[in-house]
Coordinates of C-alpha atoms in Angstrom, one line a residue:
X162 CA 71.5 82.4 112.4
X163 CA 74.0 83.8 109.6
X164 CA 76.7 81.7 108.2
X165 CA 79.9 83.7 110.1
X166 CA 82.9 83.6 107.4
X167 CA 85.6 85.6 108.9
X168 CA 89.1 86.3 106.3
X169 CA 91.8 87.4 108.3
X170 CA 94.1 89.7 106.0
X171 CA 93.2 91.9 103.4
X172 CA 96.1 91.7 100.9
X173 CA 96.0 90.0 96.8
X174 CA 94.2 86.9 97.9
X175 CA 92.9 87.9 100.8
X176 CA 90.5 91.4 99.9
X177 CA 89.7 89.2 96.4
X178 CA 88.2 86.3 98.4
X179 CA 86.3 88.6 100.3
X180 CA 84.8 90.6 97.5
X181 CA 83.6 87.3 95.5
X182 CA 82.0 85.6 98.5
X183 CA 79.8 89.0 98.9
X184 CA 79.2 88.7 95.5
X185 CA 77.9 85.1 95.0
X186 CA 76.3 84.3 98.6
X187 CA 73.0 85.7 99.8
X188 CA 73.7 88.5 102.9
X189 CA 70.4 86.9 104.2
X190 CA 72.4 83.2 104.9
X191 CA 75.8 85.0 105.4
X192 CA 77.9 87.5 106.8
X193 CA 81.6 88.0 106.3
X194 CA 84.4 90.3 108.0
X195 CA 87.8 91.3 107.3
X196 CA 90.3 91.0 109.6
X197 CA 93.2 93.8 108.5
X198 CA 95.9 95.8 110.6
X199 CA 96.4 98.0 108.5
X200 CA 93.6 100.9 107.3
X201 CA 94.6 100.8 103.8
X202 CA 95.3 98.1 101.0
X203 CA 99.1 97.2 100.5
X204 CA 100.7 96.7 97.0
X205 CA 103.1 95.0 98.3
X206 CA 104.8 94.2 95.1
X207 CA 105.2 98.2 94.3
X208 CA 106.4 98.6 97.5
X209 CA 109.9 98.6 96.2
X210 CA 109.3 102.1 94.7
X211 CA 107.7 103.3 97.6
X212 CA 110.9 102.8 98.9
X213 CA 112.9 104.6 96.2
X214 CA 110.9 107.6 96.7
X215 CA 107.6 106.9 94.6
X216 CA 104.1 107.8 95.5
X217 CA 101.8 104.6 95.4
X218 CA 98.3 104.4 95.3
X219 CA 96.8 102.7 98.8
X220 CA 93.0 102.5 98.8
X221 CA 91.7 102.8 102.1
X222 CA 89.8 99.7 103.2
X223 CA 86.7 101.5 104.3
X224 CA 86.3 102.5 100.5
X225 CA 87.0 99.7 98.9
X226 CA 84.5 97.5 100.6
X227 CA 82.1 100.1 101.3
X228 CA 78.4 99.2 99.8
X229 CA 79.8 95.6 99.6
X230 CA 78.0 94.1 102.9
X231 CA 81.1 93.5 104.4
X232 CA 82.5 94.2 107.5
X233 CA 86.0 96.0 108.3
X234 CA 87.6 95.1 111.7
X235 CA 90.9 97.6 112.1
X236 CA 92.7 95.0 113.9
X237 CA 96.0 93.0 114.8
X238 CA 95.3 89.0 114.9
X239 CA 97.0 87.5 117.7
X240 CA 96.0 84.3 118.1
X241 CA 93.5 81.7 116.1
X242 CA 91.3 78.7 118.0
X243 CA 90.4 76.2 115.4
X244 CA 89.4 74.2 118.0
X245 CA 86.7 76.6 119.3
X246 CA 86.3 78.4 116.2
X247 CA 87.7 81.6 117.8
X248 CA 90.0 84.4 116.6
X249 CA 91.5 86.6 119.3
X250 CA 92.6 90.2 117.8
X251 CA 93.8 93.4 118.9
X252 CA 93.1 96.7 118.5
X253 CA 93.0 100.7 119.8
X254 CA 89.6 99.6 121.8
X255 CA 91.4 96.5 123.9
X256 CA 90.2 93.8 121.0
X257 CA 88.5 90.5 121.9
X258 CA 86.9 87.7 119.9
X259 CA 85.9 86.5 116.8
X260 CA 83.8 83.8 116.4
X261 CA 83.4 81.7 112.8
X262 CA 81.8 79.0 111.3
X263 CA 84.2 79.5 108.1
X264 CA 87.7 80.8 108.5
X265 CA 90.0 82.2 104.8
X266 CA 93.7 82.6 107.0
X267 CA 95.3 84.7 104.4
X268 CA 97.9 86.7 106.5
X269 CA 100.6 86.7 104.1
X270 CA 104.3 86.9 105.3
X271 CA 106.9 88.9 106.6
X272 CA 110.9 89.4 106.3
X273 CA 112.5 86.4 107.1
X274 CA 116.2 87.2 109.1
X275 CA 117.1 83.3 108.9
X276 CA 119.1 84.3 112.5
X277 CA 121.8 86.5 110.9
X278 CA 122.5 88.5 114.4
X279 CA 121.9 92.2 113.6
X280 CA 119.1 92.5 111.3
X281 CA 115.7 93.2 113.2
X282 CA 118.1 96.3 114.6
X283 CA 119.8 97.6 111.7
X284 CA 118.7 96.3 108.3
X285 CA 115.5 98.1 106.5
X286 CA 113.2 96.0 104.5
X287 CA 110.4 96.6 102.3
X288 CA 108.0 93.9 103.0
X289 CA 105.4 96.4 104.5
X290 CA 104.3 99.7 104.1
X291 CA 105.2 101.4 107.1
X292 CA 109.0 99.7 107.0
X293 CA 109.2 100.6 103.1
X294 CA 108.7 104.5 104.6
X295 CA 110.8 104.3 107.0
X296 CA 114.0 103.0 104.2
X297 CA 112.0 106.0 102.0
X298 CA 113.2 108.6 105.6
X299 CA 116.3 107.2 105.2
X300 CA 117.2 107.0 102.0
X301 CA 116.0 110.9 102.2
X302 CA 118.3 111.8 104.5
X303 CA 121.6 109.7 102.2
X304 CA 120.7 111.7 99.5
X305 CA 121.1 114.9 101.3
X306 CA 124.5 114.2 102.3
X307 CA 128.1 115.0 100.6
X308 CA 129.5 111.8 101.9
X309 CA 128.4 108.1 103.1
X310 CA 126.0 107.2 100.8
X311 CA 126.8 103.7 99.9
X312 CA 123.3 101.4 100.0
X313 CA 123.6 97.8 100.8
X314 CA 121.1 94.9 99.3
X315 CA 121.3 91.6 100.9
X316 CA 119.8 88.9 98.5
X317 CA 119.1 88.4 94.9
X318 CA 115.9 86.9 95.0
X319 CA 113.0 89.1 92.6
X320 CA 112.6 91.5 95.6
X321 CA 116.7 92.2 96.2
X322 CA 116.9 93.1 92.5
X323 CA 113.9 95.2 92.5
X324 CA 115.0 96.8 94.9
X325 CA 118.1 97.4 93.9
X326 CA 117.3 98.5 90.6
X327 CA 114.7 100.9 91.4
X328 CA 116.6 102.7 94.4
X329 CA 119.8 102.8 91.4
X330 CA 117.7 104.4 89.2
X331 CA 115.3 106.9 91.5
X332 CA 118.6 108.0 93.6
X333 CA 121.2 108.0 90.8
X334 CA 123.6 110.0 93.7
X335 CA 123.2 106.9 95.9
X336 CA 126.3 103.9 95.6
X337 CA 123.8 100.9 95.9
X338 CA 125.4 97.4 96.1
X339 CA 123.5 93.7 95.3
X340 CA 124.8 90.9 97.8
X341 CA 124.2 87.9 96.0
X342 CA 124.5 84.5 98.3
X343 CA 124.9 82.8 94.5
X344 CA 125.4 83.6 91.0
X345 CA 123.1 86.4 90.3
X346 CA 119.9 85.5 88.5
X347 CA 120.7 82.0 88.7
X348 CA 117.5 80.6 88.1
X349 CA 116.8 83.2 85.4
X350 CA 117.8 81.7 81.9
X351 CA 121.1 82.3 80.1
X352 CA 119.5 85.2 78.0
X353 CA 117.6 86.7 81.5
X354 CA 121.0 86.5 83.1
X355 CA 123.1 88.5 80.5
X356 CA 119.9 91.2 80.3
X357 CA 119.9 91.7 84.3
X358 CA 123.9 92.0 84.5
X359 CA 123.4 94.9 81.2
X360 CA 120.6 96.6 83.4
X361 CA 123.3 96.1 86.6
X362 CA 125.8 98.0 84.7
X363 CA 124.0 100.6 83.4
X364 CA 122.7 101.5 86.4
X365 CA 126.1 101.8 88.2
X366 CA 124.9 98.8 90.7
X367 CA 128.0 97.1 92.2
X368 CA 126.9 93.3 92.5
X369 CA 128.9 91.2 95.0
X370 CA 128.4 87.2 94.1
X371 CA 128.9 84.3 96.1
X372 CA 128.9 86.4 99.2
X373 CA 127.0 85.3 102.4
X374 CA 126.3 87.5 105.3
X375 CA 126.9 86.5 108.9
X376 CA 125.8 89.7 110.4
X377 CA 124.1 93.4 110.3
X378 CA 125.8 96.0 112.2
X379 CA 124.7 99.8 112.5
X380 CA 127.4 101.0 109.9
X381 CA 128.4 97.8 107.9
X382 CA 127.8 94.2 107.5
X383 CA 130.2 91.2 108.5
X384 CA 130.7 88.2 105.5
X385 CA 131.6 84.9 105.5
X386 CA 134.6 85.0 104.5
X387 CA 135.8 88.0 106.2
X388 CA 134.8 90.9 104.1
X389 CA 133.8 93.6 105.7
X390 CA 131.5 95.7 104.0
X391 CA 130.8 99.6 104.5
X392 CA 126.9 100.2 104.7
X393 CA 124.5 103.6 105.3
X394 CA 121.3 101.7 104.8
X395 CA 121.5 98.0 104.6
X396 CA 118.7 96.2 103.2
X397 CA 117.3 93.0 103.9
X398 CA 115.7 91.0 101.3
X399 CA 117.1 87.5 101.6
X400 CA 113.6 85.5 102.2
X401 CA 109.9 86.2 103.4
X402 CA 108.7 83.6 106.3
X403 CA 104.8 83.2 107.8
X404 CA 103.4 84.6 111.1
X405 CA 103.9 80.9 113.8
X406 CA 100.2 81.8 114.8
X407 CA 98.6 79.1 112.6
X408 CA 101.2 76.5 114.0
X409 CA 100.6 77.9 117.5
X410 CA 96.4 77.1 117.0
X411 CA 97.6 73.7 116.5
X412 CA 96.7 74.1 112.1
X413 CA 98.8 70.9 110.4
X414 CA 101.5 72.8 109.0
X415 CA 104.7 72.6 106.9
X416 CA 108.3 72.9 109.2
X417 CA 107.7 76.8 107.3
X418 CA 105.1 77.3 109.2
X419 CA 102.9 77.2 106.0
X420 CA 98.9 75.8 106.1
X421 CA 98.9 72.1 104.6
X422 CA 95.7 72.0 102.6
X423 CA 94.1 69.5 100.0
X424 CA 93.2 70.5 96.5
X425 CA 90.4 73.2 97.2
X426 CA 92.7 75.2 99.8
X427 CA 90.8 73.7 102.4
X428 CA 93.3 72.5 105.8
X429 CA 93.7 68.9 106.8
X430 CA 93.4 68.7 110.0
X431 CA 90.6 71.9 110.2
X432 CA 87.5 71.7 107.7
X433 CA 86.3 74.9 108.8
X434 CA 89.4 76.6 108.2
X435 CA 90.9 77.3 104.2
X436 CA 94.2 79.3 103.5
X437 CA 95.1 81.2 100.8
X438 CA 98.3 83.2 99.6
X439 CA 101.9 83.2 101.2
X440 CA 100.2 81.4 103.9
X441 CA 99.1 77.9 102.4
X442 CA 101.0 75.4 101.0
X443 CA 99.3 74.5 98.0
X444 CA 100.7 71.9 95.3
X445 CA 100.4 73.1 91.9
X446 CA 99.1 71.0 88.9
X447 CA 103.3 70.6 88.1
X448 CA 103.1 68.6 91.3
X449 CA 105.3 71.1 93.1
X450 CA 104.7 73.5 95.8
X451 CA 103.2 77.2 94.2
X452 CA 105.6 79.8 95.4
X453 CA 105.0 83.0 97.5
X454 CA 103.8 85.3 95.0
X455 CA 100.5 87.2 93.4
X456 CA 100.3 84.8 91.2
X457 CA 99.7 81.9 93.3
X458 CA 97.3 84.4 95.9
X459 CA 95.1 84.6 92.8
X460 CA 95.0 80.9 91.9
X461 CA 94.8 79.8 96.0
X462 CA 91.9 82.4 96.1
X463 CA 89.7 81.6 92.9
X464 CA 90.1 77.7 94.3
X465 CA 89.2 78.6 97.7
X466 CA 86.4 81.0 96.7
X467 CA 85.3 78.2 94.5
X468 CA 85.9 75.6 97.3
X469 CA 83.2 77.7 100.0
X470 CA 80.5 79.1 98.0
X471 CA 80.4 75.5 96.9
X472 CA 80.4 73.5 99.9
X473 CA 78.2 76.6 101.5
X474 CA 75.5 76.3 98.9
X475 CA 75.5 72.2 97.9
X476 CA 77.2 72.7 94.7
X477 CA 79.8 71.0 93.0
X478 CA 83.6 72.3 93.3
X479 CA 85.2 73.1 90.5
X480 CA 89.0 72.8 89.7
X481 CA 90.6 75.9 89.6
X482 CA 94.2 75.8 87.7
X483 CA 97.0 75.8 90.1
X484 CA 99.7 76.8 87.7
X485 CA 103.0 79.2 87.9
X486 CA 103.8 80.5 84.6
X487 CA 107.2 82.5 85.3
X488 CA 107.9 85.9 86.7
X489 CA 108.1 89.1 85.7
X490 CA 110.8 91.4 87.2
X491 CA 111.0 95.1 87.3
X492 CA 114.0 96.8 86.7
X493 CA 113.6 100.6 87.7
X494 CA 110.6 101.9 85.6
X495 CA 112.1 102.0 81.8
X496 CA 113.3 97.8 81.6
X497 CA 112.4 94.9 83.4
X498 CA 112.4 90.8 82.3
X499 CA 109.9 88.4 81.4
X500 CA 110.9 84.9 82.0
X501 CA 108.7 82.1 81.6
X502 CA 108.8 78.5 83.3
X503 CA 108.9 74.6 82.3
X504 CA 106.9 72.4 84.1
X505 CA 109.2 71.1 86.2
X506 CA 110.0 75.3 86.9
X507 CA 112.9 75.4 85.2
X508 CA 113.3 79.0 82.8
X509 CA 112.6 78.6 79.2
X510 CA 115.3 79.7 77.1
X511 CA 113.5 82.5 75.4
X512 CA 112.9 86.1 77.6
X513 CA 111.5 89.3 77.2
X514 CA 113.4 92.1 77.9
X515 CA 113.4 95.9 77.9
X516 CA 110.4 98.4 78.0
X517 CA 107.8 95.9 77.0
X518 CA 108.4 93.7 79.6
X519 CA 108.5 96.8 81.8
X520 CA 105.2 98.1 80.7
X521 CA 103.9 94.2 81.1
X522 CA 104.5 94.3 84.6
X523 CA 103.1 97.4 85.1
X524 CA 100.1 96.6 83.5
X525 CA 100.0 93.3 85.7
X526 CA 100.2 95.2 88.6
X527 CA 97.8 97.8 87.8
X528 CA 95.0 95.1 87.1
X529 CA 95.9 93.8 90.5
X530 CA 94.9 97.1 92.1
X531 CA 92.1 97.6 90.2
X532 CA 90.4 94.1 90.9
X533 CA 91.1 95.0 94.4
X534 CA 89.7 98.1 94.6
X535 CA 86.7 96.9 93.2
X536 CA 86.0 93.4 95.3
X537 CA 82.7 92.6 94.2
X538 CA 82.7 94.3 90.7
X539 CA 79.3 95.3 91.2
X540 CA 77.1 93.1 93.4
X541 CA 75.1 90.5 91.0
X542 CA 71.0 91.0 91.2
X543 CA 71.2 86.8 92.4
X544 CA 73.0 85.4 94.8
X545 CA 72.9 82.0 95.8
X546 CA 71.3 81.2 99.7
X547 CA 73.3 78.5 101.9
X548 CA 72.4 74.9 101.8
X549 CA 72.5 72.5 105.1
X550 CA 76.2 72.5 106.3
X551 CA 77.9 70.1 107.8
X552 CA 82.0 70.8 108.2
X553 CA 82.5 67.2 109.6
X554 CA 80.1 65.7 107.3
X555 CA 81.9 63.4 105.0
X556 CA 79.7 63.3 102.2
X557 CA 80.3 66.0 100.2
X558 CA 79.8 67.2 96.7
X559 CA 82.4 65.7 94.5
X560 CA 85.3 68.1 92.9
X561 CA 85.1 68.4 89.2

């Protein structure tokens, strides 16, 4: 009987761990399937422009992994059995079950409204494809009209001010506003700070600092301190959170709802099961916590990929780095900001800023895609068969 290694999502880390397993273990000892709601592959981190009115590339899911030996389940997860080894999904047929030896959880996350009353009515977000078309519909409509066109972003995080940037510059008729719970760019260094205010400015973005939102209405939001602020399209990018259903299956988790994992991604209180992405909580080689981002779905995922195929196949497990460098941060399509990190992740002084760091970022992304569109790179001529497994055995290969 085949090794059954099911990965449920099919975003960054998720589609990339998929592609390498087909392409370094034997289809004769294993068989792997995706587990994906959506048809096509997300870039999640363009979906900003989407948003502003930008056509984005989204490979369908049948293509990419066509010829690849693994399988494609259309389908909503809805719950997950470590206990049983059982997903439970749903789907236009009625759905069912699942059944794995080997589980990759790599369902990402979703808009976090931290209980600010209002904002799973009113507020748009673009931390999905279909809600990023449906601010695109609406922003359509602003830009038709003579009057009310003011555009409200709540939070300054990266996404708040990519979003804020790009909608400024796409929909130049638009009045777009940047709620900032803080000082804007605060964790950005000096330098970073003064070059996103410059880009702010030019842009004709209206920033509003130190300003905390208690509530979303229809036509304007309520703040803290009383303001009351006119809105045609508020939009909510203050935080990302996980789906509960991996604290539900009783997977030890953080009070985030994020997988706890050791050093190869794999969970503590599963062996079968490994997480990679926005999901896991992984501890980086600073001795901190990776944050939600591309970056850290590529690092989880090589370590993870690394962690299976050698536990799968009776090899040793190699250390994958677990680093965070610094981020890069689009600023409509002509200027964006480099800023790298300390070990501790504190911003260097030094940034880059302007049209290289722009073109940087797109290049970054554009890799992204491509590695995803092409999962197993072209399947090797050898692949490695499966050793004698043993999840609960506790003599295993040492990690290099």
């Amino acid at each position: 009987m085949k090794h059954r290694i099911v990965v449920l999502g099919a975003g960054y880390a998720g589609a990339y761990v998929a592609g390498t397993l087909a392409r370094r273990l034997s289809p004769a000892d294993a068989e792997i399937t995706v587990v994906n709601a959506e048809p096509d592959f997300v870039q999640r981190l363009r979906l900003h422009q989407l948003a502003a009115g930008q056509e984005i590339e989204a490979p369908q899911l049948a293509d990419v992994f066509a010829g690849t030996g693994i399988r494609l389940r259309l389908a909503r997860v809805t719950a997950v059995d470590p206990e049983r080894r059982a997903v439970t999904v749903a789907d236009t047929e009625g759905g069912g079950e699942l059944g794995y030896d080997t589980l990759l959880y790599a369902l990402g996350s979703h808009v976090a409204d931290h209980g600010v009353p209002g904002v799973a009515e009113h507020a748009f977000h673009v931390a999905g494809r279909p809600a990023a078309l449906r601010l695109r519909e609406r922003l359509d409509s602003l830009s038709r009209r003579a009057e009310g066109r003011e555009v409200l972003v709540v939070g300054d995080g990266l996404t708040g001010i990519e979003t804020a940037t790009e909608i400024a510059e796409s929909r130049p008729g638009l009045s777009v506003t940047l709620v900032a719970r803080g000082e804007l760019g605060a964790p950005l260094s000096a330098g970073a700070r003064g070059h996103l205010r410059r880009a702010c400015d030019r842009l004709g973005i209206t920033v509003l600092e130190h300003t905390a939102v208690e509530a979303v209405e229809a036509t304007r939001v309520l703040c803290a301190d009383g303001t009351v602020l006119a809105s045609d399209a508020t939009v909510w990018t203050a935080g990302f959170s996980v789906s509960p259903l991996a604290a539900v299956g009783g997977l030890e988790v953080t009070e985030e709802g994020r997988i706890v994992v050791d050093r190869t991604m794999r969970s503590l209180s599963h062996p079968n099961v490994y997480a990679v992405g926005d999901s896991v909580h992984a501890i980086g080689d600073n001795g901190r916590p990776l944050p939600m981002s591309c970056a850290s779905a590529g690092y989880t995922g090589l370590q993870a990929t690394a962690a299976i195929v050698g536990r799968l196949t009776g090899r040793k497990i190699p250390n994958a780095k677990l680093e965070y460098h610094g981020n890069h941060i689009s600023l409509g399509r002509r200027d964006g900001i480099l800023q790298m990190v300390d070990d501790e992740g504190r911003a260097k002084p030094k940034y880059l800023g302007g049209r290289k760091a722009a073109r940087i970022k797109a290049g970054i992304l554009g890799m992204s895609l491509w590695t995803t569109s092409h999962p197993t790179f072209g399947l090797p001529r050898r692949k490695r068969h499966l050793a004698a497994f043993s999840p609960e055995a506790s003599a295993e290969k040492a990690v290099a």
